[in-house]
mmCIF file of C-alpha atoms in Angstrom:
data_model
loop_
_atom_site.group_PDB
_atom_site.id
_atom_site.type_symbol
_atom_site.label_atom_id
_atom_site.label_comp_id
_atom_site.label_asym_id
_atom_site.label_seq_id
_atom_site.Cartn_x
_atom_site.Cartn_y
_atom_site.Cartn_z
ATOM 1 C CA MET A 1 72.105 53.443 -103.226
ATOM 2 C CA VAL A 2 74.807 55.417 -104.502
ATOM 3 C CA HIS A 3 76.202 58.804 -103.007
ATOM 4 C CA GLU A 4 73.413 61.044 -105.689
ATOM 5 C CA GLU A 5 70.420 58.881 -105.136
ATOM 6 C CA ALA A 6 70.393 58.645 -101.711
ATOM 7 C CA VAL A 7 70.623 62.998 -101.619
ATOM 8 C CA GLU A 8 67.510 62.163 -104.516
ATOM 9 C CA LEU A 9 65.567 60.855 -101.735
ATOM 10 C CA THR A 10 67.188 63.609 -98.924
ATOM 11 C CA LEU A 11 65.893 66.184 -101.269
ATOM 12 C CA ALA A 12 62.586 65.104 -101.554
ATOM 13 C CA SER A 13 61.803 64.547 -98.251
ATOM 14 C CA LEU A 14 62.862 67.660 -97.648
ATOM 15 C CA ARG A 15 60.765 69.397 -100.217
ATOM 16 C CA ALA A 16 57.407 66.857 -99.029
ATOM 17 C CA TYR A 17 57.082 68.994 -95.185
ATOM 18 C CA TRP A 18 59.634 71.523 -96.339
ATOM 19 C CA GLY A 19 56.039 74.294 -97.162
ATOM 20 C CA ARG A 20 54.266 72.808 -94.223
ATOM 21 C CA HIS A 21 56.341 74.998 -91.550
ATOM 22 C CA SER A 22 56.555 78.650 -90.805
ATOM 23 C CA HIS A 23 60.214 78.116 -89.240
ATOM 24 C CA VAL A 24 63.312 75.673 -89.891
ATOM 25 C CA ALA A 25 65.566 74.723 -87.115
ATOM 26 C CA VAL A 26 68.874 71.705 -87.398
ATOM 27 C CA ALA A 27 69.187 69.416 -83.810
ATOM 28 C CA TRP A 28 73.016 68.916 -84.773
ATOM 29 C CA SER A 29 75.015 66.805 -81.746
ATOM 30 C CA GLY A 30 78.521 67.575 -83.936
ATOM 31 C CA GLY A 31 78.885 63.277 -84.186
ATOM 32 C CA LYS A 32 79.051 61.839 -88.335
ATOM 33 C CA ASP A 33 74.696 61.800 -89.216
ATOM 34 C CA SER A 34 73.753 65.488 -88.131
ATOM 35 C CA THR A 35 77.028 66.848 -89.230
ATOM 36 C CA ALA A 36 76.255 65.138 -92.509
ATOM 37 C CA THR A 37 72.785 66.239 -92.400
ATOM 38 C CA LEU A 38 72.879 70.346 -91.339
ATOM 39 C CA THR A 39 76.086 70.912 -93.720
ATOM 40 C CA LEU A 40 73.929 69.097 -96.869
ATOM 41 C CA LEU A 41 70.814 70.728 -95.619
ATOM 42 C CA ILE A 42 72.626 74.184 -95.982
ATOM 43 C CA HIS A 43 73.686 73.288 -99.670
ATOM 44 C CA LEU A 44 70.926 72.177 -100.337
ATOM 45 C CA ILE A 45 69.639 75.297 -100.388
ATOM 46 C CA ASP A 46 72.626 77.261 -101.195
ATOM 47 C CA SER A 47 72.317 75.765 -104.394
ATOM 48 C CA GLY A 48 68.921 77.216 -104.566
ATOM 49 C CA GLU A 49 67.125 73.567 -104.194
ATOM 50 C CA LEU A 50 65.150 74.452 -100.775
ATOM 51 C CA PRO A 51 63.998 77.845 -100.821
ATOM 52 C CA GLN A 52 65.951 79.805 -98.082
ATOM 53 C CA PRO A 53 64.687 79.890 -94.877
ATOM 54 C CA GLU A 54 63.651 83.649 -93.346
ATOM 55 C CA ARG A 55 65.983 82.262 -90.583
ATOM 56 C CA LEU A 56 67.624 79.375 -89.926
ATOM 57 C CA PHE A 57 68.127 78.556 -86.489
ATOM 58 C CA VAL A 58 70.985 76.098 -85.460
ATOM 59 C CA PHE A 59 70.785 74.397 -81.821
ATOM 60 C CA TYR A 60 74.795 72.098 -80.969
ATOM 61 C CA ALA A 61 74.555 70.333 -77.943
ATOM 62 C CA ASP A 62 78.084 71.079 -76.194
ATOM 63 C CA THR A 63 78.543 68.054 -73.680
ATOM 64 C CA ARG A 64 81.363 69.546 -72.287
ATOM 65 C CA GLN A 65 82.899 65.857 -72.919
ATOM 66 C CA GLU A 66 82.588 65.376 -77.015
ATOM 67 C CA LEU A 67 86.070 64.085 -78.410
ATOM 68 C CA PRO A 68 88.659 66.830 -79.104
ATOM 69 C CA PRO A 69 88.290 65.876 -82.780
ATOM 70 C CA LEU A 70 84.422 66.428 -82.153
ATOM 71 C CA GLN A 71 84.665 69.574 -80.482
ATOM 72 C CA GLN A 72 87.507 70.861 -82.833
ATOM 73 C CA ALA A 73 85.054 70.503 -86.604
ATOM 74 C CA ALA A 74 82.106 71.743 -84.044
ATOM 75 C CA ASP A 75 83.919 74.933 -84.008
ATOM 76 C CA LYS A 76 84.601 75.427 -87.227
ATOM 77 C CA ILE A 77 81.659 75.038 -88.725
ATOM 78 C CA ILE A 78 79.146 77.221 -86.412
ATOM 79 C CA GLN A 79 82.462 79.452 -87.680
ATOM 80 C CA LYS A 80 80.670 79.260 -90.915
ATOM 81 C CA LEU A 81 77.544 78.802 -90.028
ATOM 82 C CA ARG A 82 77.925 82.305 -88.801
ATOM 83 C CA GLU A 83 78.742 84.121 -91.921
ATOM 84 C CA ARG A 84 75.300 83.521 -92.810
ATOM 85 C CA ASN A 85 73.007 86.038 -91.892
ATOM 86 C CA TRP A 86 69.925 83.872 -92.159
ATOM 87 C CA ILE A 87 71.014 81.424 -89.700
ATOM 88 C CA GLU A 88 70.930 81.895 -86.495
ATOM 89 C CA ALA A 89 73.586 78.926 -84.481
ATOM 90 C CA GLN A 90 73.185 78.565 -80.745
ATOM 91 C CA VAL A 91 75.231 76.700 -78.667
ATOM 92 C CA VAL A 92 73.506 75.217 -75.985
ATOM 93 C CA ARG A 93 74.787 73.807 -72.671
ATOM 94 C CA ALA A 94 72.919 72.512 -69.738
ATOM 95 C CA PRO A 95 73.048 75.322 -66.274
ATOM 96 C CA ILE A 96 75.854 74.716 -64.718
ATOM 97 C CA ASP A 97 74.849 72.904 -61.389
ATOM 98 C CA LYS A 98 73.472 70.052 -64.473
ATOM 99 C CA ARG A 99 76.596 69.422 -66.484
ATOM 100 C CA PHE A 100 78.589 66.448 -65.844
ATOM 101 C CA MET A 101 81.270 66.320 -64.032
ATOM 102 C CA VAL A 102 79.427 69.265 -62.124
ATOM 103 C CA TYR A 103 76.512 66.951 -61.173
ATOM 104 C CA ILE A 104 78.975 64.076 -59.901
ATOM 105 C CA LEU A 105 81.944 65.829 -57.941
ATOM 106 C CA GLY A 106 80.104 69.099 -57.031
ATOM 107 C CA ARG A 107 76.469 67.357 -56.577
ATOM 108 C CA GLY A 108 77.782 64.205 -55.678
ATOM 109 C CA VAL A 109 75.613 61.984 -58.227
ATOM 110 C CA PRO A 110 77.679 58.718 -58.967
ATOM 111 C CA PRO A 111 78.642 58.394 -62.654
ATOM 112 C CA PRO A 112 75.677 56.727 -65.070
ATOM 113 C CA ASN A 113 74.836 53.497 -65.625
ATOM 114 C CA ASN A 114 72.108 50.596 -67.587
ATOM 115 C CA ASN A 115 71.286 49.333 -64.868
ATOM 116 C CA THR A 116 69.619 51.557 -62.776
ATOM 117 C CA LEU A 117 71.050 55.036 -63.108
ATOM 118 C CA ARG A 118 70.929 56.598 -67.082
ATOM 119 C CA TRP A 119 70.419 60.331 -65.813
ATOM 120 C CA CYS A 120 73.204 61.668 -67.623
ATOM 121 C CA THR A 121 71.996 61.690 -71.655
ATOM 122 C CA ARG A 122 68.990 63.641 -70.982
ATOM 123 C CA GLN A 123 69.980 65.643 -68.585
ATOM 124 C CA ILE A 124 73.359 66.815 -70.676
ATOM 125 C CA LYS A 125 71.657 67.056 -74.210
ATOM 126 C CA VAL A 126 67.869 66.173 -73.934
ATOM 127 C CA ASP A 127 66.511 68.725 -71.922
ATOM 128 C CA PRO A 128 68.974 71.144 -72.376
ATOM 129 C CA MET A 129 68.323 71.273 -76.382
ATOM 130 C CA SER A 130 64.114 70.869 -75.831
ATOM 131 C CA ALA A 131 64.470 74.485 -73.590
ATOM 132 C CA ALA A 132 66.786 76.101 -76.398
ATOM 133 C CA LEU A 133 64.267 75.013 -79.010
ATOM 134 C CA GLU A 134 61.328 76.216 -76.877
ATOM 135 C CA ALA A 135 62.742 79.569 -76.276
ATOM 136 C CA ALA A 136 63.545 80.222 -79.878
ATOM 137 C CA ILE A 137 59.714 79.073 -81.401
ATOM 138 C CA SER A 138 57.833 79.827 -78.135
ATOM 139 C CA SER A 139 57.352 83.494 -79.431
ATOM 140 C CA LEU A 140 57.308 83.208 -83.391
ATOM 141 C CA PRO A 141 54.352 82.462 -84.347
ATOM 142 C CA GLY A 142 53.578 79.454 -86.829
ATOM 143 C CA SER A 143 55.282 75.930 -86.518
ATOM 144 C CA ALA A 144 58.707 75.111 -87.175
ATOM 145 C CA LEU A 145 59.954 71.736 -88.539
ATOM 146 C CA MET A 146 63.292 70.277 -86.342
ATOM 147 C CA ILE A 147 65.821 68.212 -88.862
ATOM 148 C CA THR A 148 67.502 65.518 -87.245
ATOM 149 C CA GLY A 149 70.471 63.288 -87.859
ATOM 150 C CA VAL A 150 68.836 59.882 -87.362
ATOM 151 C CA ARG A 151 70.006 56.845 -89.104
ATOM 152 C CA GLU A 152 68.515 53.944 -89.506
ATOM 153 C CA GLY A 153 70.706 50.882 -88.997
ATOM 154 C CA GLU A 154 73.105 52.968 -86.021
ATOM 155 C CA SER A 155 71.141 50.859 -83.355
ATOM 156 C CA ALA A 156 68.856 48.149 -82.706
ATOM 157 C CA VAL A 157 66.913 49.751 -79.876
ATOM 158 C CA ARG A 158 66.338 53.205 -82.361
ATOM 159 C CA ASP A 159 65.486 51.496 -85.026
ATOM 160 C CA GLY A 160 62.984 49.266 -82.892
ATOM 161 C CA ARG A 161 61.942 52.953 -81.245
ATOM 162 C CA ILE A 162 61.489 54.178 -85.258
ATOM 163 C CA ALA A 163 59.066 51.586 -86.311
ATOM 164 C CA MET A 164 57.385 51.171 -83.607
ATOM 165 C CA SER A 165 56.451 55.524 -83.990
ATOM 166 C CA CYS A 166 55.197 55.063 -87.485
ATOM 167 C CA SER A 167 52.045 53.939 -87.068
ATOM 168 C CA LYS A 168 51.005 57.039 -84.921
ATOM 169 C CA ASP A 169 51.114 60.660 -83.092
ATOM 170 C CA GLY A 170 50.958 61.874 -86.844
ATOM 171 C CA ALA A 171 54.386 59.939 -87.949
ATOM 172 C CA GLU A 172 54.977 59.314 -91.893
ATOM 173 C CA CYS A 173 57.846 57.176 -92.223
ATOM 174 C CA GLY A 174 57.563 56.613 -96.912
ATOM 175 C CA GLN A 175 59.732 59.633 -96.832
ATOM 176 C CA GLY A 176 62.438 60.362 -94.038
ATOM 177 C CA TRP A 177 60.755 60.126 -90.967
ATOM 178 C CA TYR A 178 58.286 62.677 -89.848
ATOM 179 C CA GLN A 179 57.322 63.259 -86.886
ATOM 180 C CA GLN A 180 54.366 65.951 -85.328
ATOM 181 C CA GLU A 181 53.790 65.045 -81.779
ATOM 182 C CA LEU A 182 56.711 65.188 -80.117
ATOM 183 C CA PRO A 183 57.064 64.612 -75.942
ATOM 184 C CA ASN A 184 59.849 66.134 -75.258
ATOM 185 C CA ALA A 185 58.254 69.373 -76.733
ATOM 186 C CA LYS A 186 55.557 70.688 -73.619
ATOM 187 C CA GLY A 187 56.220 73.985 -74.047
ATOM 188 C CA ILE A 188 55.353 74.092 -77.968
ATOM 189 C CA ARG A 189 52.852 70.979 -78.424
ATOM 190 C CA GLY A 190 51.739 71.073 -81.333
ATOM 191 C CA ARG A 191 53.072 73.106 -82.683
ATOM 192 C CA LEU A 192 56.993 71.487 -83.736
ATOM 193 C CA ALA A 193 57.412 68.593 -85.743
ATOM 194 C CA THR A 194 60.749 67.055 -86.895
ATOM 195 C CA LEU A 195 62.180 64.826 -89.781
ATOM 196 C CA ALA A 196 64.369 62.737 -89.930
ATOM 197 C CA PRO A 197 65.696 63.058 -94.181
ATOM 198 C CA ILE A 198 68.885 60.586 -94.323
ATOM 199 C CA LEU A 199 67.152 57.857 -92.544
ATOM 200 C CA HIS A 200 68.140 55.968 -95.442
ATOM 201 C CA TRP A 201 71.149 57.015 -95.582
ATOM 202 C CA ARG A 202 73.747 54.227 -94.581
ATOM 203 C CA VAL A 203 76.789 54.643 -92.877
ATOM 204 C CA CYS A 204 79.770 54.448 -96.947
ATOM 205 C CA THR A 205 77.109 57.218 -98.079
ATOM 206 C CA VAL A 206 77.634 59.433 -94.598
ATOM 207 C CA TRP A 207 81.364 58.911 -95.061
ATOM 208 C CA ASP A 208 81.168 59.805 -99.097
ATOM 209 C CA TRP A 209 79.105 63.049 -98.477
ATOM 210 C CA LEU A 210 82.209 64.026 -95.415
ATOM 211 C CA GLN A 211 85.663 63.339 -96.665
ATOM 212 C CA VAL A 212 85.106 63.968 -100.033
ATOM 213 C CA TYR A 213 81.582 66.141 -101.309
ATOM 214 C CA ALA A 214 80.989 68.881 -97.668
ATOM 215 C CA PRO A 215 84.717 69.277 -97.879
ATOM 216 C CA ARG A 216 84.779 70.725 -101.722
ATOM 217 C CA PRO A 217 84.073 74.736 -102.444
ATOM 218 C CA GLU A 218 81.564 73.785 -104.108
ATOM 219 C CA PHE A 219 79.320 72.273 -101.369
ATOM 220 C CA GLY A 220 80.453 75.160 -99.095
ATOM 221 C CA ALA A 221 83.925 73.932 -98.059
ATOM 222 C CA TRP A 222 82.832 72.488 -95.067
ATOM 223 C CA PRO A 223 86.109 71.140 -91.657
ATOM 224 C CA THR A 224 84.788 67.344 -92.332
ATOM 225 C CA ARG A 225 87.237 65.649 -92.711
ATOM 226 C CA ILE A 226 88.568 66.052 -89.542
ATOM 227 C CA LEU A 227 85.605 63.508 -88.054
ATOM 228 C CA ALA A 228 87.074 61.148 -89.832
ATOM 229 C CA ASP A 229 89.694 61.099 -86.761
ATOM 230 C CA ALA A 230 87.088 60.769 -84.130
ATOM 231 C CA TYR A 231 86.426 57.593 -85.693
ATOM 232 C CA GLY A 232 89.202 55.916 -87.135
ATOM 233 C CA GLY A 233 90.871 57.979 -89.535
ATOM 234 C CA ASP A 234 91.936 56.352 -93.050
ATOM 235 C CA ASP A 235 89.638 53.130 -91.978
ATOM 236 C CA ALA A 236 86.525 55.132 -90.416
ATOM 237 C CA GLN A 237 84.118 53.647 -92.297
ATOM 238 C CA GLU A 238 85.842 49.922 -91.232
ATOM 239 C CA ILE A 239 86.081 50.761 -87.427
ATOM 240 C CA ASN A 240 82.533 52.424 -88.077
ATOM 241 C CA ALA A 241 82.860 52.864 -84.039
ATOM 242 C CA ARG A 242 79.958 54.999 -82.825
ATOM 243 C CA THR A 243 81.377 58.657 -80.401
ATOM 244 C CA GLY A 244 79.756 59.418 -76.813
ATOM 245 C CA CYS A 245 80.938 61.501 -74.109
ATOM 246 C CA VAL A 246 85.394 61.251 -73.155
ATOM 247 C CA GLY A 247 85.308 57.555 -71.014
ATOM 248 C CA CYS A 248 80.776 57.214 -70.796
ATOM 249 C CA PRO A 249 80.730 55.278 -67.971
ATOM 250 C CA LEU A 250 77.986 53.237 -70.142
ATOM 251 C CA ALA A 251 80.319 52.041 -72.468
ATOM 252 C CA SER A 252 82.503 48.870 -71.978
ATOM 253 C CA ARG A 253 85.225 49.873 -73.750
ATOM 254 C CA ASP A 254 86.024 53.232 -75.450
ATOM 255 C CA VAL A 255 86.385 52.569 -79.087
ATOM 256 C CA ALA A 256 86.656 55.933 -80.198
ATOM 257 C CA LEU A 257 88.362 57.145 -77.975
ATOM 258 C CA GLU A 258 90.553 54.103 -78.443
ATOM 259 C CA ALA A 259 90.932 54.823 -82.826
ATOM 260 C CA VAL A 260 91.668 59.061 -82.324
ATOM 261 C CA ILE A 261 94.467 58.353 -79.946
ATOM 262 C CA ALA A 262 96.066 55.254 -82.101
ATOM 263 C CA LEU A 263 96.610 58.575 -84.895
ATOM 264 C CA PRO A 264 99.707 60.300 -84.244
ATOM 265 C CA GLN A 265 97.959 64.013 -84.537
ATOM 266 C CA TRP A 266 95.962 63.027 -81.286
ATOM 267 C CA ALA A 267 98.263 60.231 -79.549
ATOM 268 C CA HIS A 268 98.475 62.965 -76.912
ATOM 269 C CA LEU A 269 94.737 62.316 -76.275
ATOM 270 C CA ALA A 270 96.088 59.212 -74.114
ATOM 271 C CA PRO A 271 95.790 59.473 -70.523
ATOM 272 C CA LEU A 272 91.559 60.639 -71.173
ATOM 273 C CA LEU A 273 91.821 55.823 -71.096
ATOM 274 C CA GLU A 274 92.523 57.068 -67.418
ATOM 275 C CA LEU A 275 88.342 58.631 -67.244
ATOM 276 C CA LYS A 276 86.665 54.666 -67.689
ATOM 277 C CA PRO A 277 88.770 53.319 -64.184
ATOM 278 C CA ILE A 278 88.345 56.728 -61.811
ATOM 279 C CA TYR A 279 84.757 56.823 -63.000
ATOM 280 C CA ARG A 280 84.348 52.621 -61.632
ATOM 281 C CA TRP A 281 86.309 53.786 -58.554
ATOM 282 C CA MET A 282 83.389 56.255 -57.560
ATOM 283 C CA ARG A 283 81.029 53.847 -58.018
ATOM 284 C CA GLU A 284 82.170 51.253 -55.260
ATOM 285 C CA PRO A 285 81.023 50.763 -51.623
ATOM 286 C CA ALA A 286 83.822 52.449 -50.125
ATOM 287 C CA GLN A 287 83.209 55.441 -52.329
ATOM 288 C CA ARG A 288 79.827 56.081 -51.537
ATOM 289 C CA LEU A 289 77.087 56.226 -48.707
ATOM 290 C CA ARG A 290 74.148 53.943 -47.683
ATOM 291 C CA LYS A 291 71.488 54.545 -46.224
ATOM 292 C CA SER A 292 71.613 52.263 -42.888
ATOM 293 C CA GLY A 293 68.110 50.911 -40.917
ATOM 294 C CA VAL A 294 64.600 51.956 -41.858
ATOM 295 C CA GLU A 295 63.557 54.962 -44.616
ATOM 296 C CA ARG A 296 60.050 55.113 -44.074
ATOM 297 C CA LEU A 297 58.080 56.902 -48.116
ATOM 298 C CA LYS A 298 55.555 59.641 -46.736
ATOM 299 C CA ASP A 299 52.606 56.733 -46.493
ATOM 300 C CA GLY A 300 54.230 55.131 -44.278
ATOM 301 C CA SER A 301 55.407 52.152 -45.507
ATOM 302 C CA ILE A 302 58.997 50.898 -46.260
ATOM 303 C CA ALA A 303 60.662 51.750 -49.166
ATOM 304 C CA LYS A 304 61.312 48.795 -50.992
ATOM 305 C CA ASN A 305 65.274 49.322 -51.428
ATOM 306 C CA PRO A 306 65.958 49.728 -48.197
ATOM 307 C CA GLN A 307 69.958 50.996 -47.250
ATOM 308 C CA ARG A 308 70.254 51.462 -50.676
ATOM 309 C CA MET A 309 74.027 53.023 -52.170
ATOM 310 C CA GLY A 310 73.611 56.563 -53.009
ATOM 311 C CA PRO A 311 75.674 59.440 -53.294
ATOM 312 C CA LEU A 312 80.156 59.578 -53.278
ATOM 313 C CA THR A 313 81.164 60.908 -50.010
ATOM 314 C CA LEU A 314 82.789 64.213 -49.737
ATOM 315 C CA GLU A 315 86.626 62.516 -49.358
ATOM 316 C CA ALA A 316 86.105 60.489 -52.912
ATOM 317 C CA ARG A 317 84.709 63.598 -54.618
ATOM 318 C CA ALA A 318 87.357 65.662 -54.144
ATOM 319 C CA LYS A 319 90.137 63.100 -55.249
ATOM 320 C CA ALA A 320 88.592 62.552 -58.163
ATOM 321 C CA LEU A 321 88.138 66.126 -59.264
ATOM 322 C CA GLU A 322 92.341 65.817 -58.782
ATOM 323 C CA GLN A 323 92.674 62.905 -60.664
ATOM 324 C CA ILE A 324 90.534 64.491 -63.561
ATOM 325 C CA LEU A 325 92.413 68.131 -63.248
ATOM 326 C CA ASP A 326 95.829 66.167 -63.726
ATOM 327 C CA ILE A 327 94.775 64.252 -66.723
ATOM 328 C CA GLN A 328 92.827 67.088 -68.351
ATOM 329 C CA ARG A 329 96.458 68.212 -68.029
ATOM 330 C CA ARG A 330 98.277 65.703 -69.616
ATOM 331 C CA ALA A 331 96.283 65.557 -71.948
ATOM 332 C CA GLN A 332 95.807 69.415 -73.156
ATOM 333 C CA VAL A 333 92.262 68.959 -73.017
ATOM 334 C CA ASP A 334 88.893 71.009 -71.176
ATOM 335 C CA LEU A 335 86.889 68.883 -69.612
ATOM 336 C CA ILE A 336 86.517 70.658 -66.198
ATOM 337 C CA ASN A 337 87.022 74.542 -66.961
ATOM 338 C CA ALA A 338 87.867 77.375 -64.145
ATOM 339 C CA GLU A 339 83.980 78.240 -63.641
ATOM 340 C CA GLU A 340 82.646 74.738 -63.334
ATOM 341 C CA GLU A 341 86.211 73.853 -61.072
ATOM 342 C CA ALA A 342 85.294 76.653 -58.742
ATOM 343 C CA ARG A 343 81.683 75.266 -58.828
ATOM 344 C CA ILE A 344 82.240 72.047 -58.104
ATOM 345 C CA ARG A 345 85.076 73.061 -54.976
ATOM 346 C CA GLU A 346 82.477 75.527 -53.466
ATOM 347 C CA LEU A 347 79.100 72.624 -53.425
ATOM 348 C CA ILE A 348 82.179 70.331 -51.945
ATOM 349 C CA ALA A 349 82.383 72.863 -49.316
ATOM 350 C CA ALA A 350 79.563 73.399 -48.447
ATOM 351 C CA ARG A 351 78.793 69.426 -48.071
ATOM 352 C CA THR A 352 76.206 69.429 -51.103
ATOM 353 C CA PHE A 353 74.722 66.232 -51.540
ATOM 354 C CA PRO A 354 70.936 64.781 -53.433
ATOM 355 C CA ASP A 355 67.101 64.861 -52.182
ATOM 356 C CA LYS A 356 67.092 63.040 -48.999
ATOM 357 C CA TRP A 357 71.171 62.958 -48.561
ATOM 358 C CA SER A 358 72.346 63.860 -45.561
ATOM 359 C CA GLY A 359 75.754 63.237 -45.869
ATOM 360 C CA ASP A 360 75.926 61.557 -43.044
ATOM 361 C CA GLU A 361 74.664 58.295 -43.973
ATOM 362 C CA PRO A 362 77.365 55.398 -43.123
ATOM 363 C CA ARG A 363 79.608 54.440 -46.049
ATOM 364 C CA ALA A 364 78.225 52.343 -48.335
ATOM 365 C CA ASP A 365 81.185 48.817 -47.162
ATOM 366 C CA THR A 366 80.298 49.941 -43.463
ATOM 367 C CA TRP A 367 78.376 46.547 -41.666
ATOM 368 C CA LEU A 368 75.150 47.154 -41.042
ATOM 369 C CA ASP A 369 72.649 45.251 -39.635
ATOM 370 C CA SER A 370 69.795 43.966 -41.712
ATOM 371 C CA VAL A 371 65.634 44.781 -42.531
ATOM 372 C CA TYR A 372 63.598 42.668 -43.208
ATOM 373 C CA PRO A 373 60.624 42.723 -44.844
ATOM 374 C CA ASP A 374 58.381 43.049 -41.569
ATOM 375 C CA GLY A 375 60.624 46.440 -40.679
ATOM 376 C CA SER A 376 62.350 44.511 -38.492
ATOM 377 C CA VAL A 377 66.409 44.683 -37.932
ATOM 378 C CA GLN A 378 68.637 41.768 -37.310
ATOM 379 C CA PRO A 379 72.361 41.777 -37.293
ATOM 380 C CA LEU A 380 73.819 41.463 -41.438
ATOM 381 C CA LEU A 381 73.961 38.026 -42.505
ATOM 382 C CA LEU A 382 77.289 37.078 -44.535
ATOM 383 C CA ARG A 383 75.422 35.654 -47.625
ATOM 384 C CA ASP A 384 73.067 39.526 -47.332
ATOM 385 C CA TRP A 385 76.242 41.249 -47.799
ATOM 386 C CA VAL A 386 78.214 38.951 -50.111
ATOM 387 C CA GLY A 387 74.479 39.341 -52.010
ATOM 388 C CA SER A 388 74.371 42.399 -52.479
#
């Protein structure tokens, strides 16, 4: 599919649903797909292809952990958005105690992992975005259409969710991906639908728009070429890296960061490669606490995972904080700002731990007795320790 055909299908999708709702909003992550969607949408409005809404809400999800090229591009785009009095651009962040670094270093929750504790995406992106949208829309009459940059082909898991949703909850998948019922929008249920108008775009179409068309004055003169740096510069289309937080603990390899620091203008970011080893170190038993003895639930039954590993020790948090502050100083970035650093130190000084943990539990590398299914406690056997 060539660029012109892709845009025509996107325009048809937007026209099909544009008039069904009183308000329009854009969920914008700052990545290539949502940025292409946002800038194309505004071009179509500016050029008269779509009616200009009374107000267009743009919600930028700032996780505070974005790759610097993405953050730099987002800042410049927000400036241009605010030049239009009919666009309300909001920067959405999690409450300070739930931000990525504060939650780990201040509260002691271990870095997320794919197996047992993937808490980050919902907490620092999805929930803040839902709360901001609800706050903006709840006081307005009528329904709202949320535009997203979801595309097929980005991940097999996402493609599976799209396919499953196309037959339920009022979803329509002929022109874009349209959903009428959204489980996260509890406060405005029945008043919010989403549309993914570039669902059919391939990655080459996205890069055509961001690198060739969007920067031209006739298409809006958007500062989108810098986005390519976050995906590999001139080789962005071939590398096709997926971006997330800097040093994402969930990724086996940070392809996007490696591609960025290979470019001369971003070589100073090389210290950020030291983040992933710190996150791995924090998940080790020596840096965490462990439940000891029998842990009973409210109904008196024994917990299924006795002697489970839990939060980070205060010492590990303090050490990791200093290491990360040193990394960001050398990389000239702002992963932990002054407000967040002060809050982390305050929480550590107050001996803050997650619920049901006091901080008096033994370290997770301590030799403990073994708890058996009948609740009896016996000396830990070597095979039990190795198996854990």
